[in-house]
XYZ file of C-alpha atoms in Angstrom:
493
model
C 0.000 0.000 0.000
C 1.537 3.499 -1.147
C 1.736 6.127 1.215
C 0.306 9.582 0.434
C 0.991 13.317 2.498
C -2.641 14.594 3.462
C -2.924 17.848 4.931
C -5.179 18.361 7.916
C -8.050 18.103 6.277
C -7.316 14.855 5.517
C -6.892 16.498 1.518
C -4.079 14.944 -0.679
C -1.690 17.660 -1.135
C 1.360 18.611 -3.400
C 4.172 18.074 -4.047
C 3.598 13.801 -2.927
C 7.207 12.716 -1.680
C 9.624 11.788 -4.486
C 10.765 7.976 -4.547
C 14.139 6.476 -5.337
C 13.884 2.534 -6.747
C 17.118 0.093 -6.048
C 17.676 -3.135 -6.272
C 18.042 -5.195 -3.286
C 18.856 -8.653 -1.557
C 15.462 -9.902 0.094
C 15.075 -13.037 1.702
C 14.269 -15.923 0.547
C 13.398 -13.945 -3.128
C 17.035 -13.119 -4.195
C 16.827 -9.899 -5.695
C 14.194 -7.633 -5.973
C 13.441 -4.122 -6.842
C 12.259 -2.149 -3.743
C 10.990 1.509 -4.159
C 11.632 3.768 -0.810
C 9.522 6.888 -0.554
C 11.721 10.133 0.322
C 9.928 12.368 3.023
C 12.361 14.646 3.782
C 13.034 15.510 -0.055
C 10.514 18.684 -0.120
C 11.421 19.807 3.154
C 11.960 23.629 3.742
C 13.357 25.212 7.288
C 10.490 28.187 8.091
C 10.689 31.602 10.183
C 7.725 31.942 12.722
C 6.040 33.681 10.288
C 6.308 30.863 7.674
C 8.681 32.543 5.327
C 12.119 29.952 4.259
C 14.654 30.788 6.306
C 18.547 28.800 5.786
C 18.832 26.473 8.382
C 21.842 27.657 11.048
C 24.312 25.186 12.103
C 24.551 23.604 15.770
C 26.056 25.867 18.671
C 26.476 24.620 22.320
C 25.227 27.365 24.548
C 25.381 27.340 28.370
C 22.287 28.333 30.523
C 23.013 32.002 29.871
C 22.911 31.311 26.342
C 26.109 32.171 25.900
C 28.244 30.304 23.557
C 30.399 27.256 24.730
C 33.019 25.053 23.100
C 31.276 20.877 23.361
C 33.374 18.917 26.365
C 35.204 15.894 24.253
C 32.897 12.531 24.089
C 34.696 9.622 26.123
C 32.604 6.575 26.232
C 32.415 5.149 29.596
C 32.011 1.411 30.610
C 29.920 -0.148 33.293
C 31.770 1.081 36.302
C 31.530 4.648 35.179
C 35.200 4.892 34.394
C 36.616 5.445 31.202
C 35.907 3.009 28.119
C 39.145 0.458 28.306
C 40.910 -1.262 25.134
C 41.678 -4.049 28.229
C 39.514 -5.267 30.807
C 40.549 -8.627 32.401
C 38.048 -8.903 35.648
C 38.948 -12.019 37.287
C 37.464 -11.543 40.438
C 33.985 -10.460 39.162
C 34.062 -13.397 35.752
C 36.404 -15.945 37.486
C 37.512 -15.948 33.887
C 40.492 -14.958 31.920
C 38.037 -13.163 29.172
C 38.506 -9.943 28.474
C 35.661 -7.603 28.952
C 35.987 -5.652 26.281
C 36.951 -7.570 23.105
C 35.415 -11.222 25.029
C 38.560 -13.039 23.896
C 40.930 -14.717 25.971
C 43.946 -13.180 25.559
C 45.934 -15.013 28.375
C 48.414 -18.033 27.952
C 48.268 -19.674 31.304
C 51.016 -22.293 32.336
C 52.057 -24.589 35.369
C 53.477 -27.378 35.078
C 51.684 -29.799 37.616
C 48.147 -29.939 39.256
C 47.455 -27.226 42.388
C 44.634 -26.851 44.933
C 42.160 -23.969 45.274
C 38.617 -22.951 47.300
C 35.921 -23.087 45.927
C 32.990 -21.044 46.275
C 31.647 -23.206 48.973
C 34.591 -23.243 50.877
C 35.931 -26.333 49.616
C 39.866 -27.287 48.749
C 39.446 -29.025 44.931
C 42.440 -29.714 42.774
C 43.202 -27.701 39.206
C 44.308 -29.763 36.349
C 47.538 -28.821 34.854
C 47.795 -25.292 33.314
C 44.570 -24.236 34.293
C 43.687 -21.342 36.493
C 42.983 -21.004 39.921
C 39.836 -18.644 40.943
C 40.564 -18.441 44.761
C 38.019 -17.804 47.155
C 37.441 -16.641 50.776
C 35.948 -19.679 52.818
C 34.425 -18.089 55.458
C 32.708 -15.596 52.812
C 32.742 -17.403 49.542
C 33.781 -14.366 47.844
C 36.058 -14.469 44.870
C 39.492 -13.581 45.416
C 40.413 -12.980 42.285
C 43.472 -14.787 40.262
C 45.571 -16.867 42.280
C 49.335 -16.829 41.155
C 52.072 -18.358 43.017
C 55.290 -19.183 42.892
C 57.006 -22.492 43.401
C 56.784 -23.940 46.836
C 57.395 -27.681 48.516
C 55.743 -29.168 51.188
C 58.113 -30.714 53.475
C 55.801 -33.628 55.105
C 55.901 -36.712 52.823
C 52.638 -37.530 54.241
C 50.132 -34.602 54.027
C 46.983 -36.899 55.239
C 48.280 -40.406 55.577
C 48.871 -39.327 59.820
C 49.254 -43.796 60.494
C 52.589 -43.654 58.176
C 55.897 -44.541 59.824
C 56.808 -40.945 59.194
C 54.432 -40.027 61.505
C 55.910 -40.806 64.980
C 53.287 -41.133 68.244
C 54.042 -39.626 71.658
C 51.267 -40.644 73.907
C 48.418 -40.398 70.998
C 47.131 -43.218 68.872
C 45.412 -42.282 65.116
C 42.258 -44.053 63.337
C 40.360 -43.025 60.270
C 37.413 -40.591 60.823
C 34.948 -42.796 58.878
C 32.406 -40.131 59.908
C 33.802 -37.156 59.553
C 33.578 -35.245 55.908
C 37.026 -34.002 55.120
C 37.531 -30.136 53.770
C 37.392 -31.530 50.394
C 33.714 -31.314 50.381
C 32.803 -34.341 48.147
C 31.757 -36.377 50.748
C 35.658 -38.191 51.301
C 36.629 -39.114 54.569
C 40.289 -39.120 54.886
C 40.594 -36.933 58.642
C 42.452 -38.858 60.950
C 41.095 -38.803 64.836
C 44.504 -37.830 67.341
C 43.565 -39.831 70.335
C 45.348 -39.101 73.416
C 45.878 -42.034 75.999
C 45.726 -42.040 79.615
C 49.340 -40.985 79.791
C 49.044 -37.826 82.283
C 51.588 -35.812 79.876
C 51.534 -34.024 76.522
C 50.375 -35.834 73.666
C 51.388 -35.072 69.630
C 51.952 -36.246 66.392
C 56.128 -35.645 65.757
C 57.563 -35.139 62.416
C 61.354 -35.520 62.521
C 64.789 -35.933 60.841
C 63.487 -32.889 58.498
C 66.169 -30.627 56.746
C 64.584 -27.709 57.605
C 67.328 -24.571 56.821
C 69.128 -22.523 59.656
C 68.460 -18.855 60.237
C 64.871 -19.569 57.755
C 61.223 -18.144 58.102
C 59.345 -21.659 58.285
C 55.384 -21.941 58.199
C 53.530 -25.228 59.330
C 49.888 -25.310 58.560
C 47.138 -28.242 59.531
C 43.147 -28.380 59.354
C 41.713 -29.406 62.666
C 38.569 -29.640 63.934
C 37.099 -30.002 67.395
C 36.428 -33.889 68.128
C 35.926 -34.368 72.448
C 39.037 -32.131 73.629
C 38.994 -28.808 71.821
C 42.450 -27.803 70.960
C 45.610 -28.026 68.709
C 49.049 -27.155 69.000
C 51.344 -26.467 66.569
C 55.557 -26.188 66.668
C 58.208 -26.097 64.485
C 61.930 -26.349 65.535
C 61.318 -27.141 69.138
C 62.755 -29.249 71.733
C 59.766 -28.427 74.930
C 57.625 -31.324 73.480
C 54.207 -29.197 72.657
C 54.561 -26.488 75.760
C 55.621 -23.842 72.745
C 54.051 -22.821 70.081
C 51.151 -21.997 68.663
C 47.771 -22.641 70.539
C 44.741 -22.948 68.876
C 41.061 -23.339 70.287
C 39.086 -25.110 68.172
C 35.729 -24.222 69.694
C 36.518 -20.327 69.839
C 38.020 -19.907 66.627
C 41.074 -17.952 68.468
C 44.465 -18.965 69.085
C 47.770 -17.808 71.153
C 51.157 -17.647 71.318
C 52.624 -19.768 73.550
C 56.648 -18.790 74.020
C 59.630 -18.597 71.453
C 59.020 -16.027 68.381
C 55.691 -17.341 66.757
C 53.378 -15.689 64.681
C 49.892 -17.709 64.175
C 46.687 -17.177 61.907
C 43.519 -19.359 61.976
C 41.140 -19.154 59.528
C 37.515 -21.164 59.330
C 36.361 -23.902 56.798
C 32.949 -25.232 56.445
C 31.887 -28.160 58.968
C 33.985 -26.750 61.825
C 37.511 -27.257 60.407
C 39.964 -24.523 60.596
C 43.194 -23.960 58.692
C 45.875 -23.339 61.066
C 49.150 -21.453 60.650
C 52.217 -21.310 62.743
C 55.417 -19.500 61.352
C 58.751 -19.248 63.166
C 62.570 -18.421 61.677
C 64.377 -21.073 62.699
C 67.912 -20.563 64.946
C 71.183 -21.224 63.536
C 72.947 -24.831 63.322
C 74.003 -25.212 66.570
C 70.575 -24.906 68.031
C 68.064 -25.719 65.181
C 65.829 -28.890 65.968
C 65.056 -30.983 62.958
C 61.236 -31.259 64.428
C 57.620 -30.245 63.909
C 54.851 -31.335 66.238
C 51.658 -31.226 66.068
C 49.953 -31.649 69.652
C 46.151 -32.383 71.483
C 45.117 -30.117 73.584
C 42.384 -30.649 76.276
C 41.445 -27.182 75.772
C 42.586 -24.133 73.822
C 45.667 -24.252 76.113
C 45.789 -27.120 78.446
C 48.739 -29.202 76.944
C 49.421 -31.721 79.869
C 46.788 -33.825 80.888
C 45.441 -37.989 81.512
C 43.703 -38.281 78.743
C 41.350 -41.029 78.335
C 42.109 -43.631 75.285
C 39.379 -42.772 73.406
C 38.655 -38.718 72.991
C 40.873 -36.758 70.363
C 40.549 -34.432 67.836
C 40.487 -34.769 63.784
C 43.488 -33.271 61.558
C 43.769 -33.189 57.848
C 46.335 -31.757 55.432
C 49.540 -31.334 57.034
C 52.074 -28.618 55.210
C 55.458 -27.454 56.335
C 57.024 -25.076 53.477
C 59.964 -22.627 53.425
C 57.853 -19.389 54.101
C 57.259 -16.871 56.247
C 53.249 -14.966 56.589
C 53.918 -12.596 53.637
C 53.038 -9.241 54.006
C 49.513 -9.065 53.664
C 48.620 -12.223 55.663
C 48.344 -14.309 52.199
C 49.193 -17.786 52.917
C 50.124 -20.521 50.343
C 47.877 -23.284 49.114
C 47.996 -27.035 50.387
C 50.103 -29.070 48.514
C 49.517 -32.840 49.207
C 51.563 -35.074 49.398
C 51.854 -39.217 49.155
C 55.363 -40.547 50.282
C 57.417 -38.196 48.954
C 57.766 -34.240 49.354
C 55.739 -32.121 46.755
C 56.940 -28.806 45.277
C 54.148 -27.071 43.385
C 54.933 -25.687 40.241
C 55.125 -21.927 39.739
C 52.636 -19.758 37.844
C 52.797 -17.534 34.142
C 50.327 -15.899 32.958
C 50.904 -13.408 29.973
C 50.005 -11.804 26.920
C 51.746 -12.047 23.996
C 52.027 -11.389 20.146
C 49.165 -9.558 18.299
C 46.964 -10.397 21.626
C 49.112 -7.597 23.082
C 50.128 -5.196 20.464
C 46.044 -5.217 20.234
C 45.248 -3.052 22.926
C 49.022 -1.360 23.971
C 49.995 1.624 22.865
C 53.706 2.583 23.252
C 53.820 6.104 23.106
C 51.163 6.754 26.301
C 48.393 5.186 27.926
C 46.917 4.209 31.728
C 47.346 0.372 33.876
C 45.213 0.146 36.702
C 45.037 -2.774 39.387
C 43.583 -4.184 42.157
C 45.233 -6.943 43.716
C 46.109 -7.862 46.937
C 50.361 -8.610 47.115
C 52.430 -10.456 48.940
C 55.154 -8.333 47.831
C 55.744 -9.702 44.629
C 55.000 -8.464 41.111
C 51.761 -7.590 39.737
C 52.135 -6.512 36.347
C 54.861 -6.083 33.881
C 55.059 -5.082 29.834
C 58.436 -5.454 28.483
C 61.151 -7.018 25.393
C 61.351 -10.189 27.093
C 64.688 -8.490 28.766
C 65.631 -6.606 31.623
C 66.749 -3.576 29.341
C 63.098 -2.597 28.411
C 60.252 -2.439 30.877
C 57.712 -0.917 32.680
C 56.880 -2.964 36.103
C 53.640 -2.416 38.595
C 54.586 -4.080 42.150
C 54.527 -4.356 45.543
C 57.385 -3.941 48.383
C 57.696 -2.996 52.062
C 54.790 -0.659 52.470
C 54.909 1.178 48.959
C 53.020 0.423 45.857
C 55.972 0.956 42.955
C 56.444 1.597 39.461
C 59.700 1.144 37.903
C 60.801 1.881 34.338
C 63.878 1.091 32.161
C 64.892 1.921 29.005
C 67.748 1.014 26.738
C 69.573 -0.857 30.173
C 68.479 2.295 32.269
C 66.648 3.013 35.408
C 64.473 5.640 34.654
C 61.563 6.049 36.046
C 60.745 5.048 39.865
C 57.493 6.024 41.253
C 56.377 5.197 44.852
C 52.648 5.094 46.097
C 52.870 4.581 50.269
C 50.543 2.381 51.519
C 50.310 -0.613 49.398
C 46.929 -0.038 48.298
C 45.014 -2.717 46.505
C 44.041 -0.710 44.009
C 46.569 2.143 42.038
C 47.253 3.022 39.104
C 49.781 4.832 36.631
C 49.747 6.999 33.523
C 52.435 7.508 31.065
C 53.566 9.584 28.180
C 56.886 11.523 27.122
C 57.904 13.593 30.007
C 54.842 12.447 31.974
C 54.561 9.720 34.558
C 51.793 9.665 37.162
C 50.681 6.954 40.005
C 47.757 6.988 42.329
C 46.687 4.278 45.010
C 43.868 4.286 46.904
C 41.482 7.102 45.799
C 44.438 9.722 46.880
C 45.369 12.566 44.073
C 48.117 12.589 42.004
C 50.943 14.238 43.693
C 53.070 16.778 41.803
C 56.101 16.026 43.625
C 55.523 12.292 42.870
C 55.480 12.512 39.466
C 58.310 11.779 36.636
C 58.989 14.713 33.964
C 61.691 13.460 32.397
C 61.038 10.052 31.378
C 60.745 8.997 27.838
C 58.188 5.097 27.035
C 60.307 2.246 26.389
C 60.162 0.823 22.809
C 59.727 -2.317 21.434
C 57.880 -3.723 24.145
C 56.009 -6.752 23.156
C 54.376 -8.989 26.069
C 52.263 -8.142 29.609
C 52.993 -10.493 32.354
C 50.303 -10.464 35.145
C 51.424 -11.799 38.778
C 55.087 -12.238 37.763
C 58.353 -10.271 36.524
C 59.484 -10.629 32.729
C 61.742 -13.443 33.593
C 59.242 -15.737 35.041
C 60.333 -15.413 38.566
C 59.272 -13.293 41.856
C 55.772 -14.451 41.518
C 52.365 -11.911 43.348
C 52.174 -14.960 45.551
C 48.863 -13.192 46.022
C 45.639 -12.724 44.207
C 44.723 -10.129 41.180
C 40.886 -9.291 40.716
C 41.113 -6.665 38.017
C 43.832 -5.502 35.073
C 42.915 -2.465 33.253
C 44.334 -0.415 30.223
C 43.449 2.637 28.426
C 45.603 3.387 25.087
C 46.147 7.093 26.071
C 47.016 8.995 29.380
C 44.118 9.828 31.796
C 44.289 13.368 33.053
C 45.766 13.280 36.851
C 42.408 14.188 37.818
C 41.058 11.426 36.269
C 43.144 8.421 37.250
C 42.323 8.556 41.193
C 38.749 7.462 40.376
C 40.080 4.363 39.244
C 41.816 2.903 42.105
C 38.632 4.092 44.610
């Protein structure tokens, strides 16, 4: 059916709309000639009056009227921040997708299977070369990306608490057929520490280990309350299980008892806790090649008659070279069946036209938010140690560090080792911010000049595959141009 103008009399008027005819693709008909009416061909721009007037071209006015010059059009993403070219949101996807071009851009490696929690608070085992997507298991909330480095676990029995390399001092061990383990698929590999009627102490002793002198040494164990309500936890020690760390299993708190411990506890599903005990061992002449792990009646009482057949259930015993990093990160379980385990260490990175997609090497903006053990977060370089730009964490200061050509050039520091910060560069232009705080002018690099050449992004690790995050990363972010200073605050808030 044609259309036709009317006027408001409902009267055909003239001049009808002219009409153009093409040919075009349609459907299932192959081509066909369509005819498209032109509406706008007749039209004339009036006065008030009705006479033609020319119509005048655009002009941004402000309320006054007066004229204005249009702010520039940046297009923003869903976080109200600038539009990125990169967008890797690990935390938020549990994915190594970008956000913005929905590729994966990441080659992930490790060499050997690792362990994880899930979102239910269970430990579960990654295949090889696949990611880890930590989470909190008291919350359930992603942590982000889990990267660490390479790590052994020293027990050659991380479960099996009836092997010979397992010694008993007044205790006895038997299966928990009951009890779930913190696997959370229903296996029941706990042992129950029974301790007799002996009126002493009564652990589980590792020893003949070849534990390091003058070393930061972590021991780690799940327990969980059976009859008597406490664990005990020492490394290096020669006063059975009257030092170390305490742990109250019915509390959820723990103490130091003597010698130069530090502790952490932290709560599984079912009542099991993950418990941490870290000391620096002494030097040869005093350093005790044992690790105990003890029953206590209580969340302190260590020496007591126990009564054959009350105890407490452990699973997943880890001693590694390692001291409580700097943000209380702690490494994963590594299990272990008759022999010591070292966990393979993590790469993840961007290469070839996955990175020269989105980089720009003349200026642009990283942001991330990830919480550091100290190590690095995020690095573009050559593949040497002559060319890059690094994002990392030490002491208390968020840093970035630039070389070119073999030189240091550019050192920023951000105090406070915020999880979130940032940096912009250009020629003559380098700017950090961490936590939400401005730009400072004194803080900034004038003089530095964007390495070239630069070729591959490594995320949790330095360009030579070593000094691992040991920590998690939620979020990477890059813009191809420098923010304004003002700007790149709001995107570590």
């Amino acid at each position: 059916m044609a259309y036709i103008r009317h006027d408001k009399d409902n009267n055909q008027v003239s001049p009808q709309p002219g009409s153009t005819t093409v040919n075009a693709l349609s459907g299932d008909d192959g081509w066909a000639t369509v005819t498209y009416k032109n509406f706008n061909a007749d039209y004339v721009a009036r006065n008030t009056n009705n006479t033609s007037r020319t119509p005048g071209t655009y002009q941004a006015r402000n309320t006054d009227n007066t004229t204005r010059t249009p702010a520039s059009y940046n297009r923003h993403d869903d976080t109200c921040l600038p539009q990125s070219a990169l967008d890797l949101r690990f935390a938020q996807r549990k994915s190594l997708t970008d956000q913005v071009s929905g590729k994966n851009l990441i080659t992930f490696t490790r060499a050997g299977t690792a362990t994880y929690v899930d979102a239910g608070g269970f430990v579960k085992t990654s295949a090889v070369n696949e990611p880890r997507f930590d989470h909190n298991p008291t919350t359930g909330e992603c942590e982000g990306l889990l990267i660490e480095g390479s790590k052994t676990n020293l027990f050659t029995y991380s479960t099996q608490f009836d092997q010979t390399h397992w010694d008993n001092v007044r205790s006895t061990e038997v299966i928990a057929s009951t009890i779930e383990d913190p696997q959370g698929d229903g296996s029941q590999t706990a042992f129950k520490l029974i301790s007799t009627t002996d009126n002493n102490t009564h652990r589980l002793d590792k020893i003949n280990l070849s534990m390091a002198t003058s070393t930061p040494y972590t021991m780690s164990v799940w327990a969980k309350a059976g009859e008597y309500t406490g664990v005990s936890l020492s490394i290096a020690d020669s006063s059975n299980n009257q030092r170390g760390v305490y742990f109250d299993l019915s509390a959820g708190t723990f103490s130091v008892a003597g010698g130069s411990y530090n502790g952490k506890m932290v709560a599984y599903p079912n009542g099991w806790y993950r418990c941490f005990a870290t000391l620096t061992s002494t030097g040869a002449s005093g350093l005790v090649q044992r690790c105990l792990i003890g029953v206590l009646k209580d969340g302190s009482t260590h020496t007591y008659e126990g009564d054959g057949t009350s105890g407490i259930y452990i699973w997943g015993a880890q001693l590694i070279e390692s001291d409580f990093d700097l943000n209380g990160i702690l490494t994963s379980y590594i299990p272990t069946e008759g022999s010591t385990v070292a966990r393979a260490a993590e790469i993840a990175e961007v290469t070839g036209t996955n990175f020269t997609s989105f980089y720009n090497q003349s200026e642009g903006t990283f942001f991330v938010d990830a919480l550091s053990s100290g190590g690095r977060i995020l690095g573009v370089s050559d593949g040497t140690d002559s060319n890059r730009q690094d994002m990392f964490s030490s002491a208390a200061n968020n840093i970035v560090f630039q070389k070119r050509g073999g030189t240091n050039e550019v050192n920023l520091n951000e105090a406070g080792m915020d999880e979130k910060y940032a940096f912009s560069y250009a020629s003559n232009d380098y700017s950090i911010s961490g936590g939400g705080s401005a730009v400072n002018p004194s803080n900034k690099d004038t003089s530095g000049i964007p390495p070239t050449g630069l070729d591959r992004m490594k995320i949790g690790v330095w360009f030579n595959n070593t000094d691992q995050i040991n920590g998690y990363i939620r979020r990477v972010g890059y813009l191809s141009y420098k923010v304004s200073d003002t700007i790149l605050p709001k995107f570590t808030t």
